mmCIF file of C-alpha atoms in Angstrom:
data_model
loop_
_atom_site.group_PDB
_atom_site.id
_atom_site.type_symbol
_atom_site.label_atom_id
_atom_site.label_comp_id
_atom_site.label_asym_id
_atom_site.label_seq_id
_atom_site.Cartn_x
_atom_site.Cartn_y
_atom_site.Cartn_z
ATOM 1 C CA UNK L 7 10.321 37.421 -115.012
ATOM 2 C CA UNK L 8 10.422 41.263 -114.062
ATOM 3 C CA UNK L 9 10.658 42.072 -110.439
ATOM 4 C CA UNK L 10 8.147 45.153 -108.911
ATOM 5 C CA UNK L 11 9.354 48.031 -108.580
ATOM 6 C CA UNK L 12 7.215 48.511 -105.213
ATOM 7 C CA UNK L 13 5.185 45.652 -103.387
ATOM 8 C CA UNK L 14 3.113 46.467 -100.892
ATOM 9 C CA UNK L 15 2.218 43.228 -98.730
ATOM 10 C CA UNK L 16 -0.786 42.935 -96.324
ATOM 11 C CA UNK L 17 0.037 46.790 -95.295
ATOM 12 C CA UNK L 18 -2.484 48.271 -91.527
ATOM 13 C CA UNK L 19 -2.909 51.724 -90.268
ATOM 14 C CA UNK L 20 -4.758 52.969 -87.531
ATOM 15 C CA UNK L 21 -5.098 56.076 -86.566
ATOM 16 C CA UNK L 22 -6.704 55.217 -83.041
ATOM 17 C CA UNK L 23 -9.675 53.243 -83.005
ATOM 18 C CA UNK L 24 -9.987 53.837 -86.465
ATOM 19 C CA UNK L 25 -9.078 50.987 -89.051
ATOM 20 C CA UNK L 26 -7.854 53.333 -92.428
ATOM 21 C CA UNK L 27 -6.152 50.937 -94.255
ATOM 22 C CA UNK L 28 -6.403 46.645 -93.739
ATOM 23 C CA UNK L 29 -4.075 43.687 -95.716
ATOM 24 C CA UNK L 30 -4.187 45.691 -98.571
ATOM 25 C CA UNK L 31 -1.506 44.738 -101.114
ATOM 26 C CA UNK L 32 -0.040 46.999 -104.562
ATOM 27 C CA UNK L 33 2.382 46.308 -107.157
ATOM 28 C CA UNK L 34 3.957 48.245 -109.584
ATOM 29 C CA UNK L 35 5.784 46.633 -112.491
ATOM 30 C CA UNK L 36 8.733 48.919 -113.724
ATOM 31 C CA UNK L 37 7.283 51.845 -115.909
ATOM 32 C CA UNK L 38 3.266 50.942 -115.328
ATOM 33 C CA UNK L 39 0.831 53.605 -114.885
ATOM 34 C CA UNK L 40 -1.552 52.727 -112.249
ATOM 35 C CA UNK L 41 -4.299 54.342 -111.499
ATOM 36 C CA UNK L 42 -5.260 54.031 -107.763
ATOM 37 C CA UNK L 43 -9.017 55.370 -107.536
ATOM 38 C CA UNK L 44 -12.003 54.851 -104.402
ATOM 39 C CA UNK L 45 -14.073 57.423 -102.715
ATOM 40 C CA UNK L 46 -12.713 60.055 -99.961
ATOM 41 C CA UNK L 47 -12.727 57.186 -97.448
ATOM 42 C CA UNK L 48 -10.226 54.607 -99.485
ATOM 43 C CA UNK L 49 -7.581 55.322 -97.400
ATOM 44 C CA UNK L 50 -5.587 55.847 -101.218
ATOM 45 C CA UNK L 51 -3.775 58.368 -99.622
ATOM 46 C CA UNK L 52 -2.495 57.310 -96.653
ATOM 47 C CA UNK L 53 -1.107 53.950 -98.255
ATOM 48 C CA UNK L 54 0.172 56.193 -100.343
ATOM 49 C CA UNK L 55 1.980 57.815 -97.043
ATOM 50 C CA UNK L 56 2.670 54.453 -96.214
ATOM 51 C CA UNK L 57 4.486 53.997 -99.480
ATOM 52 C CA UNK L 58 6.162 58.014 -99.153
ATOM 53 C CA UNK L 59 7.193 57.625 -95.297
ATOM 54 C CA UNK L 60 5.361 59.819 -94.274
ATOM 55 C CA UNK L 61 3.133 57.167 -91.916
ATOM 56 C CA UNK L 62 4.494 54.038 -90.299
ATOM 57 C CA UNK L 63 2.674 51.769 -91.277
ATOM 58 C CA UNK L 64 1.342 49.219 -88.655
ATOM 59 C CA UNK L 65 1.618 45.809 -90.354
ATOM 60 C CA UNK L 66 2.911 44.369 -93.791
ATOM 61 C CA UNK L 67 5.695 45.186 -96.616
ATOM 62 C CA UNK L 68 7.302 47.079 -98.617
ATOM 63 C CA UNK L 69 9.642 46.719 -100.854
ATOM 64 C CA UNK L 70 11.618 48.819 -103.514
ATOM 65 C CA UNK L 71 12.722 46.625 -106.029
ATOM 66 C CA UNK L 72 12.903 42.965 -104.007
ATOM 67 C CA UNK L 73 14.299 44.632 -101.185
ATOM 68 C CA UNK L 74 11.856 45.150 -97.559
ATOM 69 C CA UNK L 75 12.612 49.022 -96.577
ATOM 70 C CA UNK L 76 11.109 50.301 -93.938
ATOM 71 C CA UNK L 77 11.439 54.837 -94.335
ATOM 72 C CA UNK L 78 11.074 56.910 -91.507
ATOM 73 C CA UNK L 79 10.479 60.073 -93.520
ATOM 74 C CA UNK L 80 10.024 61.382 -97.232
ATOM 75 C CA UNK L 81 13.570 61.999 -97.279
ATOM 76 C CA UNK L 82 14.164 58.650 -97.158
ATOM 77 C CA UNK L 83 12.549 57.503 -100.049
ATOM 78 C CA UNK L 84 13.021 60.234 -102.297
ATOM 79 C CA UNK L 85 16.707 58.860 -101.832
ATOM 80 C CA UNK L 86 15.582 54.725 -103.098
ATOM 81 C CA UNK L 87 13.757 56.650 -106.428
ATOM 82 C CA UNK L 88 10.453 58.198 -104.812
ATOM 83 C CA UNK L 89 8.171 61.170 -105.766
ATOM 84 C CA UNK L 90 5.462 62.316 -104.877
ATOM 85 C CA UNK L 91 3.344 65.870 -106.333
ATOM 86 C CA UNK L 92 0.565 67.202 -103.835
ATOM 87 C CA UNK L 93 -2.337 68.652 -104.654
ATOM 88 C CA UNK L 94 -1.149 71.979 -103.479
ATOM 89 C CA UNK L 95 2.478 71.305 -104.929
ATOM 90 C CA UNK L 96 3.959 72.916 -102.443
ATOM 91 C CA UNK L 97 5.763 75.802 -104.378
ATOM 92 C CA UNK L 98 7.137 79.184 -103.176
ATOM 93 C CA UNK L 99 5.409 81.706 -105.063
ATOM 94 C CA UNK L 100 7.855 84.353 -104.520
ATOM 95 C CA UNK L 101 10.313 82.647 -106.378
ATOM 96 C CA UNK L 102 11.166 81.573 -109.687
ATOM 97 C CA UNK L 103 10.778 79.051 -111.745
ATOM 98 C CA UNK L 104 14.371 77.868 -111.054
ATOM 99 C CA UNK L 105 14.845 78.139 -107.876
ATOM 100 C CA UNK L 106 11.381 76.119 -107.238
ATOM 101 C CA UNK L 107 13.166 73.257 -109.115
ATOM 102 C CA UNK L 108 16.698 73.345 -106.963
ATOM 103 C CA UNK L 109 14.103 74.055 -104.181
ATOM 104 C CA UNK L 110 16.954 73.768 -100.509
ATOM 105 C CA UNK L 111 19.472 72.289 -102.872
ATOM 106 C CA UNK L 112 20.586 75.659 -104.872
ATOM 107 C CA UNK L 113 24.201 74.554 -106.783
ATOM 108 C CA UNK L 114 27.081 76.422 -105.751
ATOM 109 C CA UNK L 115 30.303 77.487 -106.742
ATOM 110 C CA UNK L 116 33.005 77.641 -104.249
ATOM 111 C CA UNK L 117 30.411 75.705 -101.847
ATOM 112 C CA UNK L 118 29.520 79.492 -101.591
ATOM 113 C CA UNK L 119 28.071 81.775 -103.272
ATOM 114 C CA UNK L 120 24.663 80.410 -106.076
ATOM 115 C CA UNK L 121 25.462 79.056 -109.038
ATOM 116 C CA UNK L 122 22.602 80.596 -110.246
ATOM 117 C CA UNK L 123 24.552 80.442 -115.130
ATOM 118 C CA UNK L 124 23.691 76.349 -113.496
ATOM 119 C CA UNK L 125 20.875 76.251 -112.052
ATOM 120 C CA UNK L 126 18.661 77.816 -114.948
ATOM 121 C CA UNK L 127 20.356 76.042 -117.764
ATOM 122 C CA UNK L 128 19.095 72.551 -115.365
ATOM 123 C CA UNK L 129 16.127 74.051 -114.801
ATOM 124 C CA UNK L 130 15.290 74.539 -118.998
ATOM 125 C CA UNK L 131 16.755 70.396 -119.111
ATOM 126 C CA UNK L 132 14.835 69.353 -116.977
ATOM 127 C CA UNK L 133 11.382 71.189 -118.473
ATOM 128 C CA UNK L 134 13.069 70.210 -121.641
ATOM 129 C CA UNK L 135 12.855 66.849 -120.624
ATOM 130 C CA UNK L 136 9.059 66.962 -119.487
ATOM 131 C CA UNK L 137 8.478 68.838 -122.912
ATOM 132 C CA UNK L 138 6.863 71.590 -121.412
ATOM 133 C CA UNK L 139 6.487 74.816 -121.287
ATOM 134 C CA UNK L 140 6.561 77.668 -118.833
ATOM 135 C CA UNK L 141 7.890 80.443 -120.514
ATOM 136 C CA UNK L 142 10.650 81.124 -118.682
ATOM 137 C CA UNK L 143 12.660 79.793 -115.905
ATOM 138 C CA UNK L 144 13.135 83.667 -114.256
ATOM 139 C CA UNK L 145 9.058 84.143 -113.818
ATOM 140 C CA UNK L 146 7.518 84.520 -110.852
ATOM 141 C CA UNK L 147 6.049 80.781 -109.838
ATOM 142 C CA UNK L 148 2.429 82.951 -108.254
ATOM 143 C CA UNK L 149 2.518 84.405 -111.722
ATOM 144 C CA UNK L 150 1.627 80.757 -113.060
ATOM 145 C CA UNK L 151 -1.472 79.372 -114.370
ATOM 146 C CA UNK L 152 -2.590 76.056 -112.399
ATOM 147 C CA UNK L 153 -1.430 73.667 -115.421
ATOM 148 C CA UNK L 154 2.434 75.619 -115.353
ATOM 149 C CA UNK L 155 2.501 75.472 -111.607
ATOM 150 C CA UNK L 156 2.105 71.793 -111.953
ATOM 151 C CA UNK L 157 4.543 71.745 -114.675
ATOM 152 C CA UNK L 158 6.613 72.950 -112.097
ATOM 153 C CA UNK L 159 6.427 70.818 -109.448
ATOM 154 C CA UNK L 160 6.712 68.143 -111.786
ATOM 155 C CA UNK L 161 9.820 69.517 -113.100
ATOM 156 C CA UNK L 162 11.266 69.592 -108.733
ATOM 157 C CA UNK L 163 9.932 65.673 -109.120
ATOM 158 C CA UNK L 164 11.961 64.543 -112.104
ATOM 159 C CA UNK L 165 15.198 66.433 -110.790
ATOM 160 C CA UNK L 166 15.424 64.099 -108.444
ATOM 161 C CA UNK L 167 15.380 60.784 -110.662
ATOM 162 C CA UNK L 168 13.200 58.907 -109.519
ATOM 163 C CA UNK L 169 11.942 55.795 -110.689
ATOM 164 C CA UNK L 170 8.475 56.201 -109.400
ATOM 165 C CA UNK L 171 6.156 58.873 -109.484
ATOM 166 C CA UNK L 172 2.945 59.476 -107.247
ATOM 167 C CA UNK L 173 0.703 61.805 -108.874
ATOM 168 C CA UNK L 174 -2.329 63.020 -105.876
ATOM 169 C CA UNK L 175 -5.460 64.144 -107.769
ATOM 170 C CA UNK L 176 -3.104 65.679 -110.466
ATOM 171 C CA UNK L 177 -6.248 67.013 -112.747
ATOM 172 C CA UNK L 178 -8.531 67.635 -109.972
ATOM 173 C CA UNK L 179 -8.504 72.072 -110.709
ATOM 174 C CA UNK L 180 -7.094 72.061 -114.178
ATOM 175 C CA UNK L 181 -8.686 72.757 -117.315
ATOM 176 C CA UNK L 182 -9.161 71.138 -120.339
ATOM 177 C CA UNK L 183 -6.037 71.903 -122.377
ATOM 178 C CA UNK L 184 -4.265 71.725 -118.320
ATOM 179 C CA UNK L 185 -5.473 67.805 -117.529
ATOM 180 C CA UNK L 186 -4.451 67.052 -121.869
ATOM 181 C CA UNK L 187 -0.580 68.624 -121.928
ATOM 182 C CA UNK L 188 -0.366 67.069 -117.837
ATOM 183 C CA UNK L 189 -1.528 63.503 -119.211
ATOM 184 C CA UNK L 190 0.882 64.296 -121.978
ATOM 185 C CA UNK L 191 3.686 64.640 -119.392
ATOM 186 C CA UNK L 192 2.771 61.719 -118.159
ATOM 187 C CA UNK L 193 2.637 59.597 -121.539
ATOM 188 C CA UNK L 194 6.408 61.287 -121.655
ATOM 189 C CA UNK L 195 7.651 60.175 -118.429
ATOM 190 C CA UNK L 196 6.962 56.121 -119.331
ATOM 191 C CA UNK L 197 7.964 56.971 -122.036
ATOM 192 C CA UNK L 198 11.402 57.229 -120.238
ATOM 193 C CA UNK L 199 11.283 54.207 -117.570
ATOM 194 C CA UNK L 200 9.387 56.239 -115.038
ATOM 195 C CA UNK L 201 6.532 54.799 -113.933
ATOM 196 C CA UNK L 202 4.127 56.037 -112.264
ATOM 197 C CA UNK L 203 0.322 55.702 -109.732
ATOM 198 C CA UNK L 204 -2.606 58.255 -109.926
ATOM 199 C CA UNK L 205 -4.767 59.123 -107.160
ATOM 200 C CA UNK L 206 -7.519 59.443 -108.998
ATOM 201 C CA UNK L 207 -12.018 60.253 -109.013
ATOM 202 C CA UNK L 208 -11.304 61.413 -112.620
ATOM 203 C CA UNK L 209 -11.658 57.598 -113.992
ATOM 204 C CA UNK L 210 -11.614 59.568 -117.429
ATOM 205 C CA UNK L 211 -8.269 60.136 -117.821
ATOM 206 C CA UNK L 212 -7.149 56.766 -115.707
ATOM 207 C CA UNK L 213 -8.200 54.962 -118.383
ATOM 208 C CA UNK L 214 -6.217 57.147 -121.664
ATOM 209 C CA UNK L 215 -3.077 56.757 -119.427
ATOM 210 C CA UNK L 216 -3.007 53.948 -116.953
ATOM 211 C CA UNK L 217 -2.002 50.314 -117.911
ATOM 212 C CA UNK L 218 -3.861 48.774 -114.597
ATOM 213 C CA UNK L 219 -6.219 49.958 -112.230
ATOM 214 C CA UNK L 220 -6.770 49.192 -108.466
ATOM 215 C CA UNK L 221 -9.741 50.110 -106.645
ATOM 216 C CA UNK L 222 -10.053 50.292 -102.878
ATOM 217 C CA UNK L 223 -13.209 50.266 -100.051
ATOM 218 C CA UNK L 224 -12.465 50.588 -96.545
ATOM 219 C CA UNK L 225 -9.256 50.498 -96.882
ATOM 220 C CA UNK L 226 -9.735 46.891 -98.306
ATOM 221 C CA UNK L 227 -8.613 45.993 -102.167
ATOM 222 C CA UNK L 228 -11.415 45.978 -104.004
ATOM 223 C CA UNK L 229 -10.496 45.478 -107.472
ATOM 224 C CA UNK L 230 -7.308 44.881 -109.564
ATOM 225 C CA UNK L 231 -7.621 45.294 -113.459
ATOM 226 C CA UNK L 232 -6.025 46.492 -116.336
ATOM 227 C CA UNK L 233 -7.798 48.997 -118.152
ATOM 228 C CA UNK L 234 -7.392 46.532 -122.042
ATOM 229 C CA UNK L 235 -9.465 44.600 -120.024
ATOM 230 C CA UNK L 236 -11.962 46.566 -118.212
ATOM 231 C CA UNK L 237 -14.183 49.200 -118.347
ATOM 232 C CA UNK L 238 -15.138 53.005 -116.338
ATOM 233 C CA UNK L 239 -18.485 51.314 -115.549
ATOM 234 C CA UNK L 240 -17.497 48.123 -113.104
ATOM 235 C CA UNK L 241 -14.503 50.355 -112.272
ATOM 236 C CA UNK L 242 -18.458 52.527 -110.578
ATOM 237 C CA UNK L 243 -19.676 49.451 -109.425
ATOM 238 C CA UNK L 244 -16.508 48.333 -107.478
ATOM 239 C CA UNK L 245 -15.883 51.858 -106.150
ATOM 240 C CA UNK L 246 -19.789 52.556 -105.122
ATOM 241 C CA UNK L 247 -20.322 48.478 -103.794
ATOM 242 C CA UNK L 248 -16.823 46.405 -104.499
ATOM 243 C CA UNK L 249 -16.709 43.752 -102.459
ATOM 244 C CA UNK L 250 -13.497 42.908 -101.149
ATOM 245 C CA UNK L 251 -10.610 40.923 -102.761
ATOM 246 C CA UNK L 252 -6.879 40.158 -102.598
ATOM 247 C CA UNK L 253 -5.186 42.568 -105.066
ATOM 248 C CA UNK L 254 -2.510 40.473 -107.883
ATOM 249 C CA UNK L 255 0.285 39.491 -107.054
ATOM 250 C CA UNK L 256 2.375 40.600 -109.938
ATOM 251 C CA UNK L 257 3.012 37.278 -110.816
ATOM 252 C CA UNK L 258 -1.201 36.708 -111.672
ATOM 253 C CA UNK L 259 -1.839 39.438 -113.476
ATOM 254 C CA UNK L 260 0.673 38.951 -115.942
ATOM 255 C CA UNK L 261 -0.431 35.775 -116.586
ATOM 256 C CA UNK L 262 -4.350 36.812 -116.585
ATOM 257 C CA UNK L 263 -3.076 39.993 -119.159
ATOM 258 C CA UNK L 264 -1.284 36.151 -120.976
#
């Protein structure tokens, strides 16, 4: 049986007197697209920050490829192939596309000088892999539309050759056309074997590209469904008034899908 690329078991996280996560379980299979949904206080972003090492968990286990991990920072999760793309994209607007894709790790010549031809060549290769068009790798990021800025942020994440990419509300501020391009990019990443977690309030987007959807409410699991076996209405009911349930393990999910 295939080992989940990510398994989170019994995750607990508190902030003072506030318990943000209560015994939360999550699993992600290789190449799977998982939608993570819930209202604004559900704990979605907190759970993902625990996964990436931005937050330290107070209880539970995080496993990557079956091995327990203890990330102390996002750099450590990146080393194991996990990337997260935030809503603000974290780009430098006064720099061009190529510089942003390799920000902080520009290729060097003789260990001293930035190898610009190599940097821009590799930037074009990453964008080509994603099948996205940003006009020019020399264009300043601040001159790009929101959708194209997001493409640059995704390209930067993909340049690390991740096994898992987490999207935080990726379509929240995009036009219809930009949203369509992004969903195409997600589908392309899936074809390339990259597993993805999408935090989103837009169920339509998740139902278009996702394989499975998990619902959190007040820091607890209240639903774990395969897209093919559920409806947007059922998921909305879980978000609004769901009762806590234990998220399916990878083994249970595979049996249910059979």
